[in-house]
Amino acid sequence: MRQHRIGVIGLGKIAQDQHLPVIAASEAFTLAAVSSQRGLTAPGALAFRDAGELLRGTPGLEAVAICTPPQARYAIALQALQAGMHVMLEKPPCATLSELAVLEAAAAARGLVLMTTWHSQYNAAVDAARDLLAGQTVAKLFVNWKEDVRKWHPGQAWIWSAGGFGVFDPGINALSIVTKIMPQPVYVTQADMLVPANAEAPIAANLRFGGAGDLRAEFDWRASGGETWEITVQTSAGTTLLLSSGGSKLTVDGVLTVEAPSREYQGIYAHFAALLDAGQPHVDAAPLRLVADAFMIGSRTAGEAFHD
Ligand code: NAP
């Protein structure tokens, strides 16, 4: 198997929890360099404080994974593509749809691989749900995605600022499952968002989707008694699918059908390696489009200030 020399940009929570260990265990990738504004390092890799320095200073670099907050991703990704690198974008891939379109065109013009990563899509239970729903009509969809922001995003100021997505930062994971499994087009017709008085992004949001049936989503960051990451789908034929634990478990009509340990990032890196070997891009804007539409047509209610 060909080894790809990769750099990781932004050594925050997801880079440390997933990208670095998965690369270290991968036969397809070698960690050539990291860049960290705070000066963090990784064993065996060159270390830089700036993405531009990493791109210029790493011999034989082929690709980068950009693990910064979404607001910083576009400028770094464009710089990387202009330097001739293949690019993996953490989710959400950019702060806007237009940014993603520019990156897609820039990658295509240079024959480079651009990959959007929607980690929740890399679950066997999600694939099984998609296969079961193929050709069916959905009568009911309910996304119930609730967690405690203090537990999952402590001290992350960027999630509350414009372009930080607020509760859609986890919510977009659910939407990435929805866009993968639904046998019919999914589009937002109504969004109601609750925005803390001291924030620019919502702490809770309810969505309605168009088309026949009762299709809804609820996202809430104020759940203190544990997290709920569930998607229920009922078909017009009467079958009920429940994807739970963030998409890692599938129950069909009350019977547990698929349950597998999480290997989302192993799946992401295996997919990236296959794309690099084939010279093929993978850009999926659908989950980002749903969130963009929610922000476009949604109503905003001001809530009480939120403090970490
Ligand atoms: P985080 O812990 O806040 O880490 C982001 C890191 O990016 C920072 O620690 C900083 O690292 C770097 N950074 C921040 N601002 C930057 C800027 N303006 N320019 C360049 N680098 C900057 O956030 P995270 O939880 O890892 O999330 C990062 C992305 O991964 C988000 O888009 C998030 O949705 C996604 N994600 C997170 C999780 C999760 O469980 N946390 C899961 C899946 C995906 P340095 O100081 O090292 O540069």
GROMACS .gro file of N, CA and C in nm, residues 3-74:
model
  216
    3GLN      N    1   0.214   0.484   0.092
    3GLN     CA    2   0.206   0.568   0.213
    3GLN      C    3   0.197   0.714   0.170
    4HIS      N    4   0.102   0.784   0.225
    4HIS     CA    5   0.085   0.926   0.193
    4HIS      C    6   0.138   1.009   0.309
    5ARG      N    7   0.218   1.111   0.275
    5ARG     CA    8   0.270   1.200   0.380
    5ARG      C    9   0.170   1.311   0.404
    6ILE      N   10   0.119   1.315   0.528
    6ILE     CA   11   0.010   1.406   0.559
    6ILE      C   12   0.050   1.500   0.673
    7GLY      N   13  -0.008   1.621   0.671
    7GLY     CA   14   0.009   1.716   0.780
    7GLY      C   15  -0.125   1.741   0.846
    8VAL      N   16  -0.124   1.765   0.976
    8VAL     CA   17  -0.248   1.796   1.048
    8VAL      C   18  -0.239   1.941   1.097
    9ILE      N   19  -0.341   2.018   1.066
    9ILE     CA   20  -0.341   2.161   1.099
    9ILE      C   21  -0.447   2.189   1.205
   10GLY      N   22  -0.402   2.238   1.321
   10GLY     CA   23  -0.492   2.266   1.434
   10GLY      C   24  -0.499   2.145   1.526
   11LEU      N   25  -0.428   2.151   1.639
   11LEU     CA   26  -0.421   2.033   1.727
   11LEU      C   27  -0.516   2.047   1.846
   12GLY      N   28  -0.642   2.072   1.818
   12GLY     CA   29  -0.743   2.079   1.924
   12GLY      C   30  -0.796   1.941   1.958
   13LYS      N   31  -0.919   1.939   2.014
   13LYS     CA   32  -0.975   1.816   2.069
   13LYS      C   33  -0.984   1.704   1.965
   14ILE      N   34  -1.041   1.735   1.848
   14ILE     CA   35  -1.065   1.626   1.752
   14ILE      C   36  -0.934   1.577   1.690
   15ALA      N   37  -0.838   1.667   1.671
   15ALA     CA   38  -0.708   1.625   1.617
   15ALA      C   39  -0.641   1.529   1.716
   16GLN      N   40  -0.647   1.564   1.844
   16GLN     CA   41  -0.579   1.480   1.944
   16GLN      C   42  -0.656   1.350   1.972
   17ASP      N   43  -0.790   1.360   1.977
   17ASP     CA   44  -0.869   1.240   2.008
   17ASP      C   45  -0.868   1.140   1.893
   18GLN      N   46  -0.872   1.189   1.768
   18GLN     CA   47  -0.895   1.099   1.655
   18GLN      C   48  -0.787   1.106   1.547
   19HIS      N   49  -0.762   1.223   1.490
   19HIS     CA   50  -0.675   1.228   1.370
   19HIS      C   51  -0.536   1.173   1.400
   20LEU      N   52  -0.471   1.222   1.508
   20LEU     CA   53  -0.333   1.179   1.532
   20LEU      C   54  -0.324   1.029   1.561
   21PRO      N   55  -0.407   0.974   1.654
   21PRO     CA   56  -0.397   0.829   1.677
   21PRO      C   57  -0.435   0.744   1.556
   22VAL      N   58  -0.534   0.789   1.479
   22VAL     CA   59  -0.575   0.708   1.362
   22VAL      C   60  -0.466   0.711   1.255
   23ILE      N   61  -0.403   0.826   1.234
   23ILE     CA   62  -0.292   0.833   1.138
   23ILE      C   63  -0.177   0.744   1.187
   24ALA      N   64  -0.149   0.752   1.317
   24ALA     CA   65  -0.037   0.674   1.372
   24ALA      C   66  -0.058   0.524   1.351
   25ALA      N   67  -0.183   0.480   1.353
   25ALA     CA   68  -0.212   0.337   1.338
   25ALA      C   69  -0.238   0.298   1.192
   26SER      N   70  -0.234   0.396   1.102
   26SER     CA   71  -0.270   0.369   0.963
   26SER      C   72  -0.150   0.325   0.880
   27GLU      N   73  -0.174   0.228   0.792
   27GLU     CA   74  -0.068   0.186   0.701
   27GLU      C   75  -0.061   0.277   0.580
   28ALA      N   76  -0.166   0.355   0.559
   28ALA     CA   77  -0.172   0.436   0.436
   28ALA      C   78  -0.115   0.576   0.455
   29PHE      N   79  -0.095   0.619   0.581
   29PHE     CA   80  -0.049   0.756   0.605
   29PHE      C   81   0.071   0.760   0.698
   30THR      N   82   0.157   0.859   0.673
   30THR     CA   83   0.266   0.893   0.765
   30THR      C   84   0.245   1.037   0.808
   31LEU      N   85   0.250   1.062   0.937
   31LEU     CA   86   0.235   1.199   0.985
   31LEU      C   87   0.367   1.271   0.962
   32ALA      N   88   0.367   1.363   0.863
   32ALA     CA   89   0.491   1.432   0.828
   32ALA      C   90   0.508   1.559   0.911
   33ALA      N   91   0.397   1.627   0.943
   33ALA     CA   92   0.408   1.756   1.012
   33ALA      C   93   0.277   1.792   1.079
   34VAL      N   94   0.288   1.878   1.179
   34VAL     CA   95   0.169   1.935   1.243
   34VAL      C   96   0.188   2.086   1.252
   35SER      N   97   0.074   2.157   1.254
   35SER     CA   98   0.085   2.299   1.285
   35SER      C   99  -0.012   2.332   1.397
   36SER      N  100   0.040   2.405   1.496
   36SER     CA  101  -0.038   2.440   1.613
   36SER      C  102  -0.004   2.582   1.654
   37GLN      N  103  -0.107   2.667   1.661
   37GLN     CA  104  -0.084   2.806   1.702
   37GLN      C  105  -0.023   2.811   1.842
   38ARG      N  106  -0.061   2.712   1.925
   38ARG     CA  107  -0.011   2.711   2.063
   38ARG      C  108   0.125   2.645   2.076
   39GLY      N  109   0.175   2.590   1.964
   39GLY     CA  110   0.307   2.526   1.968
   39GLY      C  111   0.305   2.382   2.013
   40LEU      N  112   0.189   2.314   2.003
   40LEU     CA  113   0.185   2.171   2.036
   40LEU      C  114   0.261   2.092   1.929
   41THR      N  115   0.307   1.973   1.966
   41THR     CA  116   0.387   1.891   1.874
   41THR      C  117   0.330   1.749   1.870
   42ALA      N  118   0.384   1.667   1.779
   42ALA     CA  119   0.345   1.525   1.773
   42ALA      C  120   0.471   1.444   1.747
   43PRO      N  121   0.482   1.325   1.809
   43PRO     CA  122   0.604   1.247   1.796
   43PRO      C  123   0.638   1.215   1.650
   44GLY      N  124   0.763   1.240   1.613
   44GLY     CA  125   0.812   1.203   1.481
   44GLY      C  126   0.774   1.298   1.370
   45ALA      N  127   0.699   1.404   1.401
   45ALA     CA  128   0.652   1.494   1.296
   45ALA      C  129   0.718   1.631   1.311
   46LEU      N  130   0.743   1.697   1.197
   46LEU     CA  131   0.789   1.836   1.203
   46LEU      C  132   0.678   1.919   1.268
   47ALA      N  133   0.716   2.025   1.339
   47ALA     CA  134   0.614   2.105   1.407
   47ALA      C  135   0.628   2.252   1.369
   48PHE      N  136   0.514   2.313   1.336
   48PHE     CA  137   0.510   2.454   1.296
   48PHE      C  138   0.399   2.524   1.376
   49ARG      N  139   0.407   2.659   1.379
   49ARG     CA  140   0.301   2.734   1.447
   49ARG      C  141   0.200   2.790   1.349
   50ASP      N  142   0.229   2.775   1.219
   50ASP     CA  143   0.146   2.839   1.118
   50ASP      C  144   0.129   2.743   1.000
   51ALA      N  145   0.008   2.739   0.944
   51ALA     CA  146  -0.019   2.646   0.834
   51ALA      C  147   0.067   2.676   0.712
   52GLY      N  148   0.090   2.804   0.684
   52GLY     CA  149   0.172   2.842   0.568
   52GLY      C  150   0.314   2.789   0.582
   53GLU      N  151   0.368   2.799   0.704
   53GLU     CA  152   0.504   2.748   0.728
   53GLU      C  153   0.508   2.596   0.708
   54LEU      N  154   0.402   2.530   0.755
   54LEU     CA  155   0.396   2.383   0.737
   54LEU      C  156   0.395   2.348   0.587
   55LEU      N  157   0.316   2.422   0.510
   55LEU     CA  158   0.304   2.391   0.367
   55LEU      C  159   0.437   2.415   0.295
   56ARG      N  160   0.508   2.519   0.335
   56ARG     CA  161   0.636   2.552   0.269
   56ARG      C  162   0.751   2.467   0.320
   57GLY      N  163   0.742   2.424   0.447
   57GLY     CA  164   0.861   2.367   0.512
   57GLY      C  165   0.861   2.217   0.529
   58THR      N  166   0.762   2.145   0.474
   58THR     CA  167   0.757   2.000   0.494
   58THR      C  168   0.794   1.927   0.365
   59PRO      N  169   0.910   1.862   0.361
   59PRO     CA  170   0.950   1.793   0.238
   59PRO      C  171   0.855   1.678   0.203
   60GLY      N  172   0.818   1.670   0.076
   60GLY     CA  173   0.739   1.557   0.028
   60GLY      C  174   0.595   1.552   0.079
   61LEU      N  175   0.546   1.664   0.131
   61LEU     CA  176   0.409   1.664   0.184
   61LEU      C  177   0.309   1.649   0.068
   62GLU      N  178   0.210   1.560   0.088
   62GLU     CA  179   0.109   1.538  -0.018
   62GLU      C  180  -0.028   1.592   0.019
   63ALA      N  181  -0.059   1.590   0.149
   63ALA     CA  182  -0.198   1.618   0.189
   63ALA      C  183  -0.200   1.681   0.328
   64VAL      N  184  -0.308   1.752   0.356
   64VAL     CA  185  -0.328   1.805   0.493
   64VAL      C  186  -0.471   1.776   0.538
   65ALA      N  187  -0.486   1.757   0.668
   65ALA     CA  188  -0.618   1.749   0.732
   65ALA      C  189  -0.635   1.875   0.814
   66ILE      N  190  -0.744   1.947   0.788
   66ILE     CA  191  -0.761   2.078   0.853
   66ILE      C  192  -0.863   2.064   0.966
   67CYS      N  193  -0.814   2.073   1.089
   67CYS     CA  194  -0.893   2.042   1.209
   67CYS      C  195  -0.917   2.166   1.295
   68THR      N  196  -0.916   2.281   1.232
   68THR     CA  197  -0.942   2.407   1.302
   68THR      C  198  -1.093   2.426   1.317
   69PRO      N  199  -1.138   2.530   1.389
   69PRO     CA  200  -1.279   2.565   1.381
   69PRO      C  201  -1.317   2.603   1.237
   70PRO      N  202  -1.447   2.593   1.202
   70PRO     CA  203  -1.487   2.615   1.062
   70PRO      C  204  -1.454   2.753   1.008
   71GLN      N  205  -1.454   2.854   1.093
   71GLN     CA  206  -1.430   2.991   1.044
   71GLN      C  207  -1.291   3.006   0.983
   72ALA      N  208  -1.195   2.925   1.028
   72ALA     CA  209  -1.056   2.939   0.981
   72ALA      C  210  -1.025   2.845   0.864
   73ARG      N  211  -1.120   2.756   0.832
   73ARG     CA  212  -1.085   2.644   0.742
   73ARG      C  213  -1.061   2.688   0.597
   74TYR      N  214  -1.147   2.778   0.548
   74TYR     CA  215  -1.141   2.813   0.405
   74TYR      C  216  -1.005   2.870   0.365
   0.00000   0.00000   0.00000
